[in-house]
Amino acid sequence: MESAATDAELDSLVQDAIVWASQHGLVVGLGGTAPPAALIHAPLSLLPVAFPASRFQQAKAAMTTFNTLIDRVAADEGYLFDTLELAGQQDDFTGRLLQLLQDSKPARAAAAAAAGAKEVVLGVHRSDYMLDAPSGGFLQVELNTIASSFACLSSITSQLHHYTLQRLAAASSSSSSSDAAAAALQLLSASRLPSNAALQGICRALAAAVVAAGGPGAVMVMVVQPGERNAYDQQWLQHTLWTEHGIVTRRLTLAQIPDCLQLQPDAAGAGSRLVFADSGTPVGLVYFRLVHHVVADSGTPVGLVYFRAGYTPNDYPTDKEWQARALIEASTAAKCPTVAYQLAGSKKVQQDLAAPGVVERFMGQQQGADLRQLFAGLWSLDNITEPTTAAVIQDAIQNPDRFVLKPQREGGGNNLYGPELSAALQQGLAAGGDSLAAFILMQRIVPPPQRSVFVRGGAWGEDESLSELGIYGTFLRVGDEVVINEEVGHLVRTKTSSSNEGGVAAGFAVLDSPLLSEPGEGLLPPQLDGSSGSTAAAAAAASWGESGGVLAAARALLQQQQQQQQQQQQ
């Protein structure tokens, strides 16, 4: 059987990929009871996933417009309060963020009124998308404005897949290749992998924000979670900031910040700078569960506070963490994100922007229309007696597999599907409906399945898979001047088709890359392939079987390699 015949060759490629990942920093912390610095390769897909080139380019082109949209929404605090008021009443975390936005107004106003003051605003965003097989559409899942992770490891994943495709090509090149193997060799060219410089692009923006807000000698504070397993993705940013931009990063948890940082009046009277506290104060450089004590000079300015934590209520177990957030928000340091930016990326705002005329209000008719074609179906649950809302709730109760119920949460593992969704809606209605304002209802996007090799914890397995594309964007505004507005790279997360959630850090998905493909070539799933068989390569690819795709093409190459080896031994 062909699959069994090539499993040994796949295993060899997997073991090589694991070594490559470990040697090149594609790693995560081992966690659990392992030693604090123990690491293992990141969860990864052995091979890239076929993705329509036109959709990839569409997502890249939209990123700078989404960057601008977030900045405009965040600047309209009246809109944020109006849109999130009911959600804040039903969800304590959203309510606390809104209160922080309100409470910080006097300090922010004082800084803005100071002579020569210019607000420095930085956004590092990721817009996530899925292909939708039932509609043939390409739809946005969400727009992340805080702690958009895996940019660094995704850049390395692209390099890994460049390596694995080259390995396949080198092992399988032969003038006597079969038609199927020749087609596979053509379609699995590493040149189809788009460049991915997310690490460098994000660091450019981080460095520019540090200098703009803090001046010479300023540092970046990265806010992290205690026991962070994904510290290596973060450490790549720290390393690159130092080696390419000469900027030092200090890692602090929210709980450490009130003891390590303080506000200091700016010499020019332009608000309160965020600086390190008295000389000799130990600053915890958090690295997994280790705390290395370093000494920060008294008055060292903080140019940027970059949040890789603070997006979940679990990050605020006491009032001390909220005090840290208030301290940061009251300072003139750049924040990534500000509280307003964080709220602008909430699920409720995403839903409201999709309502008739709202995104157009911020972006105008043409750009609004360009973004709207990427919106999935989104419904408010603020007023359950409104006829459209009542109808969609009943539809979701009766057909829960067509919807997702989303709370105001980030980080994965929070959404409700299927019977849980139906039960939650019925319970909310029975209680009067007010509690449902903490949620939004979204069309369930159903990507076309492919086949992938999942590599986790040194082991591998083949399974049916679904993939999600993320595009990273950076936005830096100094006063009224937009200094940076760029699309900087991408991420693909692939999960088994039986999994509802898709987070890598949460354990649901693996890191992947897009192999850009065209309809009719034989790599894309049948729902997307359109004119399948219209090229010689696609005709040869028909011999790969119904699954088709990258993995089937790779198996064709490995089968050819095995046959050549057998011939040489005879």
XYZ file of C-alpha atoms in Angstrom:
570
model
C 0.000 0.000 0.000
C 1.460 3.383 -1.022
C 0.779 5.079 2.310
C 2.508 2.337 4.280
C 5.381 2.264 1.817
C 6.170 5.925 2.346
C 5.598 6.128 6.109
C 9.225 5.247 6.784
C 10.373 8.025 4.454
C 7.960 10.465 6.103
C 9.264 9.469 9.516
C 12.811 10.186 8.366
C 11.723 13.629 7.157
C 9.901 14.256 10.449
C 12.973 13.410 12.513
C 15.067 15.702 10.347
C 12.508 18.503 10.768
C 12.531 18.079 14.560
C 16.308 18.428 14.647
C 16.176 21.436 12.319
C 13.523 23.108 14.501
C 15.554 22.567 17.656
C 18.722 23.893 16.026
C 17.050 27.022 14.644
C 14.992 28.178 17.619
C 11.590 26.870 16.543
C 10.943 25.852 20.146
C 8.652 26.317 23.147
C 9.112 25.702 26.851
C 8.441 22.147 27.975
C 6.382 23.324 30.963
C 4.870 21.091 33.615
C 7.348 19.685 36.115
C 10.303 19.962 33.715
C 13.288 22.172 34.612
C 12.515 25.866 33.994
C 14.739 26.207 30.916
C 13.748 22.855 29.342
C 12.492 23.190 25.789
C 11.040 21.168 22.932
C 10.274 21.834 19.297
C 7.133 23.893 18.705
C 4.029 22.049 17.474
C 4.417 22.091 13.708
C 3.177 20.765 10.409
C 5.788 18.783 8.510
C 4.778 20.327 5.189
C 3.083 23.590 4.195
C -0.604 23.696 3.354
C -1.948 24.592 -0.092
C -3.549 28.051 -0.043
C -5.099 30.086 -2.891
C -2.591 32.721 -3.989
C -5.322 35.268 -4.755
C -6.811 35.022 -1.262
C -3.385 35.357 0.341
C -2.738 38.541 -1.624
C -6.199 39.858 -0.747
C -5.487 39.442 2.970
C -2.090 41.120 2.673
C -3.567 44.065 0.786
C -6.279 44.620 3.415
C -3.911 44.767 6.404
C -2.920 48.422 6.251
C -6.583 49.398 5.963
C -7.406 47.344 9.052
C -4.510 49.056 10.857
C -6.030 52.434 10.075
C -9.488 51.254 11.081
C -8.286 50.208 14.545
C -6.566 53.570 15.073
C -9.695 55.493 14.118
C -12.003 53.345 16.229
C -9.694 53.612 19.255
C -9.570 57.400 18.888
C -13.380 57.588 19.060
C -13.810 56.822 22.750
C -17.437 57.854 22.681
C -18.076 55.099 20.147
C -16.236 52.566 22.327
C -18.290 53.446 25.407
C -21.579 53.358 23.499
C -20.782 50.073 21.753
C -19.413 48.238 24.785
C -21.680 49.627 27.520
C -24.025 46.630 27.733
C -21.203 44.114 27.333
C -19.350 45.883 30.146
C -22.380 45.599 32.415
C -22.535 41.834 31.893
C -18.812 41.063 31.655
C -16.642 42.286 34.544
C -13.412 42.223 32.546
C -14.777 44.401 29.750
C -16.326 46.690 32.334
C -13.013 47.083 34.152
C -11.211 47.980 30.909
C -13.869 50.591 30.143
C -13.489 52.015 33.643
C -9.723 52.213 33.188
C -10.216 54.086 29.916
C -12.499 56.542 31.723
C -10.237 56.958 34.769
C -7.128 57.617 32.684
C -8.714 60.501 30.768
C -7.394 63.308 33.040
C -3.784 62.079 32.864
C -3.990 61.576 29.123
C -5.556 64.993 28.648
C -2.820 66.640 30.720
C -0.121 64.994 28.637
C -1.823 66.018 25.405
C -2.116 69.641 26.586
C 1.557 69.971 27.531
C 3.731 72.092 25.282
C 5.258 70.104 22.461
C 3.641 66.851 23.542
C 2.891 64.290 20.863
C 1.058 61.079 21.624
C 2.929 57.982 20.438
C 0.566 55.164 19.476
C 1.739 51.719 18.388
C -0.326 48.834 17.101
C 0.946 45.313 16.371
C -2.068 43.560 14.916
C -2.976 40.232 13.371
C -6.037 39.738 11.198
C -7.111 36.083 11.020
C -9.035 34.494 8.137
C -10.496 31.210 7.008
C -11.656 29.974 3.636
C -15.352 29.093 3.782
C -16.195 26.023 1.721
C -20.028 26.364 1.779
C -20.036 29.923 0.424
C -16.731 29.912 -1.442
C -15.858 33.043 0.523
C -12.788 34.224 2.393
C -13.826 35.553 5.779
C -12.243 37.271 8.757
C -12.294 35.297 12.011
C -11.082 38.140 14.222
C -8.690 41.073 14.432
C -6.191 40.820 17.299
C -4.900 44.045 18.858
C -3.132 42.679 21.967
C -0.423 40.028 22.375
C -0.532 38.906 18.724
C 1.795 35.950 19.155
C 3.884 33.564 17.056
C 5.153 36.146 14.569
C 8.722 35.090 15.290
C 8.164 31.338 15.272
C 5.997 31.625 12.155
C 8.922 33.281 10.356
C 11.114 30.316 11.306
C 8.362 27.877 10.281
C 8.503 29.366 6.786
C 12.241 28.652 6.744
C 11.644 25.089 7.972
C 9.185 24.411 5.166
C 11.594 25.867 2.634
C 14.085 23.319 3.926
C 11.702 20.327 3.892
C 10.532 21.089 0.341
C 14.124 21.357 -0.833
C 14.855 18.017 0.851
C 11.974 16.433 -1.012
C 13.114 17.904 -4.315
C 16.743 16.871 -3.871
C 15.809 13.317 -2.964
C 13.373 12.919 -5.840
C 14.951 14.660 -8.836
C 15.467 12.205 -11.637
C 15.075 12.154 -15.375
C 13.163 8.883 -15.042
C 10.493 10.291 -12.719
C 6.918 9.195 -13.256
C 4.347 11.717 -14.438
C 2.903 11.918 -10.908
C 6.322 12.519 -9.357
C 7.239 15.103 -11.996
C 3.979 16.946 -11.338
C 4.598 16.831 -7.608
C 8.117 18.158 -8.051
C 6.762 21.097 -10.020
C 3.965 21.903 -7.569
C 6.020 21.547 -4.385
C 8.607 24.119 -5.381
C 9.951 26.089 -2.404
C 9.592 29.211 -4.553
C 5.832 29.011 -3.875
C 6.411 29.808 -0.201
C 5.930 33.557 0.311
C 8.630 35.426 2.198
C 7.836 35.987 5.858
C 9.719 38.766 7.656
C 7.251 39.241 10.513
C 10.042 39.217 13.121
C 12.000 42.003 11.450
C 8.907 44.065 10.616
C 7.532 43.998 14.151
C 10.924 44.854 15.623
C 11.229 47.878 13.324
C 7.959 49.200 14.701
C 8.812 48.401 18.327
C 12.175 50.138 18.022
C 10.695 53.213 16.367
C 8.092 53.521 19.147
C 10.733 53.241 21.904
C 12.790 56.041 20.359
C 9.798 58.265 19.554
C 8.334 58.108 23.068
C 11.405 57.592 25.243
C 14.338 59.105 23.426
C 17.962 57.922 23.668
C 18.613 55.308 26.322
C 14.988 54.288 26.699
C 14.095 50.636 27.094
C 11.128 48.459 26.211
C 9.204 46.709 28.963
C 7.595 43.480 27.796
C 4.660 42.510 30.012
C 4.594 38.716 30.313
C 2.719 35.997 32.130
C 4.408 34.024 34.912
C 5.517 30.587 33.679
C 5.176 31.566 30.015
C 5.794 28.526 27.750
C 5.927 30.680 24.645
C 8.804 32.808 25.946
C 11.066 31.770 23.060
C 8.783 33.444 20.515
C 9.051 36.564 22.678
C 12.797 36.194 23.193
C 13.353 36.391 19.440
C 11.916 39.914 19.595
C 14.195 40.831 22.487
C 17.247 39.426 20.714
C 16.488 41.212 17.439
C 15.698 44.524 19.169
C 19.154 44.438 20.750
C 21.223 43.108 17.835
C 19.595 45.203 15.096
C 18.411 48.299 16.988
C 20.487 48.482 20.187
C 17.383 48.541 22.417
C 17.222 46.719 25.742
C 14.100 44.798 26.783
C 13.027 44.220 30.395
C 10.506 41.447 31.062
C 8.034 42.117 33.888
C 4.761 40.610 35.010
C 1.871 42.931 35.780
C 2.331 42.152 39.481
C 5.967 43.312 39.393
C 5.343 46.612 37.646
C 4.069 48.716 40.615
C 7.255 47.844 42.559
C 9.662 48.349 39.660
C 8.291 51.348 37.760
C 7.105 54.808 38.712
C 5.862 58.016 37.136
C 8.221 60.981 36.892
C 7.293 64.468 35.639
C 8.852 65.163 32.281
C 11.524 67.893 32.343
C 9.565 69.853 29.752
C 6.327 69.431 31.675
C 4.858 67.147 29.011
C 3.113 64.684 31.313
C 4.546 61.854 33.388
C 7.306 59.646 32.088
C 7.402 55.985 33.045
C 10.810 55.205 34.589
C 12.452 52.532 36.669
C 12.288 53.072 40.398
C 15.121 53.890 42.819
C 18.615 52.641 42.044
C 19.203 49.140 43.299
C 15.601 48.027 42.903
C 15.699 44.433 41.613
C 13.842 44.035 38.356
C 12.574 40.514 37.748
C 13.643 39.334 34.321
C 10.979 36.672 33.999
C 12.138 33.639 32.041
C 9.672 30.787 32.538
C 9.723 30.210 36.321
C 13.199 31.695 36.813
C 13.627 35.249 38.109
C 17.087 36.673 37.452
C 17.681 39.824 39.488
C 19.206 42.662 37.524
C 19.645 46.255 38.576
C 17.991 49.025 36.609
C 19.426 52.520 36.921
C 17.135 54.919 38.725
C 15.216 57.008 36.227
C 15.868 54.788 33.213
C 13.023 55.816 30.864
C 10.570 53.325 29.457
C 9.833 54.197 25.837
C 7.351 51.392 25.183
C 5.292 48.945 27.187
C 4.603 45.943 24.959
C 1.905 43.607 26.251
C 2.225 39.867 25.790
C -0.136 39.458 28.749
C -3.134 41.358 30.064
C -5.677 40.026 27.574
C -7.485 37.660 29.942
C -9.048 38.093 33.415
C -6.624 35.423 34.641
C -3.831 37.981 34.236
C -5.456 40.197 36.910
C -5.860 37.999 40.030
C -5.512 40.997 42.393
C -5.880 44.764 42.324
C -2.100 45.075 42.001
C -2.272 44.030 38.338
C -4.941 46.651 37.662
C -2.772 49.231 39.444
C 0.005 48.338 37.030
C -2.261 48.862 34.062
C -3.414 52.247 35.421
C 0.202 53.321 36.021
C 1.133 52.497 32.439
C -1.928 54.142 30.946
C -1.263 57.376 32.857
C 2.288 57.646 31.481
C 3.612 59.155 28.274
C 5.302 55.880 27.314
C 3.999 54.279 24.147
C 1.729 51.332 24.848
C 1.124 48.350 22.614
C -1.749 48.361 22.998
C -3.437 51.216 24.805
C -6.624 50.253 26.613
C -8.546 51.905 23.774
C -6.728 49.795 21.177
C -7.442 46.662 23.212
C -11.143 47.507 23.358
C -11.173 48.332 19.644
C -10.169 44.723 19.005
C -12.955 43.247 21.111
C -15.486 40.817 19.690
C -18.337 43.258 20.286
C -16.642 46.009 18.295
C -15.919 43.520 15.499
C -19.610 42.690 15.374
C -20.725 46.316 15.456
C -18.362 47.364 12.673
C -20.091 44.816 10.440
C -23.486 46.466 11.030
C -24.830 48.526 8.093
C -22.896 51.750 7.582
C -20.577 51.463 10.597
C -17.251 50.499 9.004
C -18.040 53.009 6.240
C -18.415 55.704 8.911
C -14.776 55.206 9.860
C -13.234 54.344 6.488
C -15.442 55.851 3.807
C -17.477 54.038 1.196
C -14.732 52.498 -0.948
C -12.401 51.224 1.765
C -15.396 50.244 3.871
C -16.728 48.131 1.008
C -13.315 46.481 0.549
C -13.266 45.448 4.210
C -16.931 44.467 4.336
C -16.472 41.718 1.748
C -14.207 40.000 4.299
C -16.764 40.121 7.130
C -18.534 36.964 8.209
C -22.106 37.019 9.462
C -22.098 38.753 12.875
C -25.056 39.453 15.156
C -25.535 41.493 18.320
C -27.306 39.921 21.291
C -27.886 43.237 23.093
C -31.643 43.343 22.456
C -33.269 39.912 22.292
C -36.709 41.387 21.523
C -35.531 43.017 18.303
C -37.060 40.844 15.507
C -33.837 40.119 13.600
C -31.975 39.253 16.808
C -34.816 37.035 18.056
C -34.920 35.208 14.736
C -31.178 34.549 14.568
C -31.155 33.306 18.171
C -33.853 30.767 17.352
C -31.996 29.754 14.206
C -28.828 29.221 16.252
C -30.681 27.171 18.869
C -32.138 24.932 16.165
C -28.981 24.813 13.998
C -26.051 25.325 16.384
C -23.492 23.849 13.987
C -23.928 26.895 11.749
C -22.881 29.397 14.434
C -20.255 30.251 17.062
C -21.100 31.999 20.346
C -18.199 34.262 21.315
C -17.575 35.978 24.680
C -15.356 39.063 25.065
C -12.208 36.958 25.499
C -8.862 36.342 23.806
C -6.430 33.441 24.030
C -8.373 30.424 22.732
C -10.702 27.921 24.323
C -13.482 30.394 25.118
C -16.008 29.985 22.300
C -19.129 27.828 22.439
C -20.184 25.435 19.685
C -22.896 22.883 18.967
C -24.999 21.698 21.932
C -23.122 24.002 24.347
C -24.012 27.003 22.185
C -27.673 26.005 22.025
C -27.840 25.414 25.780
C -26.163 28.743 26.590
C -28.612 30.672 24.409
C -31.613 28.919 25.951
C -30.316 29.555 29.470
C -29.716 33.207 28.618
C -33.233 33.610 27.277
C -34.720 31.876 30.336
C -32.861 34.335 32.590
C -34.292 37.336 30.756
C -31.646 37.753 28.048
C -29.504 40.473 29.651
C -26.516 38.147 30.144
C -26.348 37.461 26.399
C -25.061 41.020 25.852
C -21.644 39.702 26.959
C -21.554 37.575 23.768
C -21.809 37.961 20.029
C -23.117 35.387 17.570
C -21.010 34.639 14.512
C -21.440 32.610 11.372
C -19.402 29.433 11.657
C -16.740 29.420 8.962
C -16.102 25.956 7.526
C -12.748 25.646 5.749
C -12.243 22.903 3.170
C -10.315 19.974 4.707
C -6.858 18.906 3.619
C -4.410 16.259 4.891
C -1.483 17.196 7.123
C 1.288 15.602 9.160
C 1.093 16.952 12.721
C 4.338 16.904 14.721
C 4.001 17.332 18.484
C 6.277 16.310 21.316
C 8.606 14.333 19.044
C 5.786 12.194 17.615
C 3.821 12.547 14.409
C 0.524 11.544 12.892
C -1.441 12.179 9.718
C -4.964 13.584 9.949
C -7.605 15.612 8.160
C -6.876 19.270 8.792
C -8.293 22.811 8.665
C -6.148 25.928 8.419
C -6.389 29.572 9.439
C -4.301 32.380 7.935
C -3.152 35.357 9.989
C -1.629 38.542 8.559
C 0.513 40.779 10.797
C 0.410 44.545 10.566
C 2.225 47.378 12.351
C 0.994 50.928 12.822
C 2.889 53.803 14.478
C 1.424 57.265 14.858
C 3.272 60.208 16.448
C 0.793 62.974 17.044
C -1.146 63.294 13.805
C 1.625 61.810 11.658
C 1.399 58.161 10.633
C 5.030 57.055 10.690
C 4.515 53.345 9.982
C 1.579 51.500 8.429
C 2.757 48.161 7.080
C 1.816 44.560 6.451
C 4.824 42.665 7.755
C 4.267 38.905 7.600
C 1.961 35.976 8.146
C 1.059 32.960 10.260
C -0.799 29.767 9.408
C -2.266 27.617 12.182
C -3.496 24.168 11.254
C -5.680 21.964 13.451
C -7.397 18.619 13.079
C -10.821 18.894 11.468
C -12.412 17.517 14.647
C -11.155 20.470 16.758
C -13.291 23.580 17.249
C -10.557 25.865 18.584
C -7.379 26.829 16.747
C -4.778 28.274 19.150
C -1.215 26.931 19.109
C -0.350 28.105 22.640
C -3.649 26.666 23.900
C -2.687 23.266 22.448
C -5.235 23.020 19.640
C -3.142 23.705 16.512
C 0.315 23.525 14.967
C 2.403 26.131 13.155
C 2.190 25.957 9.375
C 2.957 27.913 6.187
C 0.976 28.658 3.013
C 2.103 27.071 -0.235
C 0.584 29.443 -2.773
C -1.443 27.590 -5.392
C -3.743 28.270 -8.306
C -7.042 26.605 -9.247
C -6.625 23.751 -11.670
C -3.187 22.673 -10.470
C -4.380 19.815 -8.272
C -3.046 21.028 -4.906
C -6.107 22.880 -3.594
C -9.074 21.031 -2.084
C -11.798 20.135 -4.630
C -14.110 22.884 -3.295
C -11.514 25.486 -4.310
C -9.866 23.877 -7.294
C -12.425 24.990 -9.881
C -11.003 23.858 -13.205
C -9.316 20.734 -11.867
C -7.478 18.833 -14.566
C -6.939 21.840 -16.812
C -3.139 21.508 -16.667
C -0.774 18.642 -17.288
C 0.307 18.811 -13.651
C -3.279 18.550 -12.464
C -3.957 15.623 -14.772
C -0.959 13.783 -13.351
C -2.018 14.757 -9.828
C -5.270 12.861 -10.331
C -3.314 9.691 -9.592
C -2.689 10.916 -6.029
C -6.210 9.987 -5.001
C -9.195 11.940 -3.716
C -7.285 13.645 -0.901
C -4.908 15.379 -3.296
C -2.975 18.238 -1.782
C 0.539 18.797 -0.546
C 0.825 15.586 1.458
C -0.325 13.436 -1.489
C 2.207 15.186 -3.717
C 4.929 14.558 -1.155
C 3.987 10.890 -0.976
C 4.254 10.676 -4.763
C 7.805 12.016 -4.550
C 8.747 9.679 -1.735
C 7.246 6.727 -3.614
C 9.357 7.649 -6.637
C 12.443 7.876 -4.425
C 11.736 4.447 -2.945
C 11.290 2.897 -6.374
C 14.582 4.385 -7.564
C 16.381 2.978 -4.536
C 14.898 -0.473 -5.171
C 15.989 -0.345 -8.807
C 19.523 0.593 -7.807
C 19.676 -2.378 -5.418
C 18.645 -4.884 -8.128
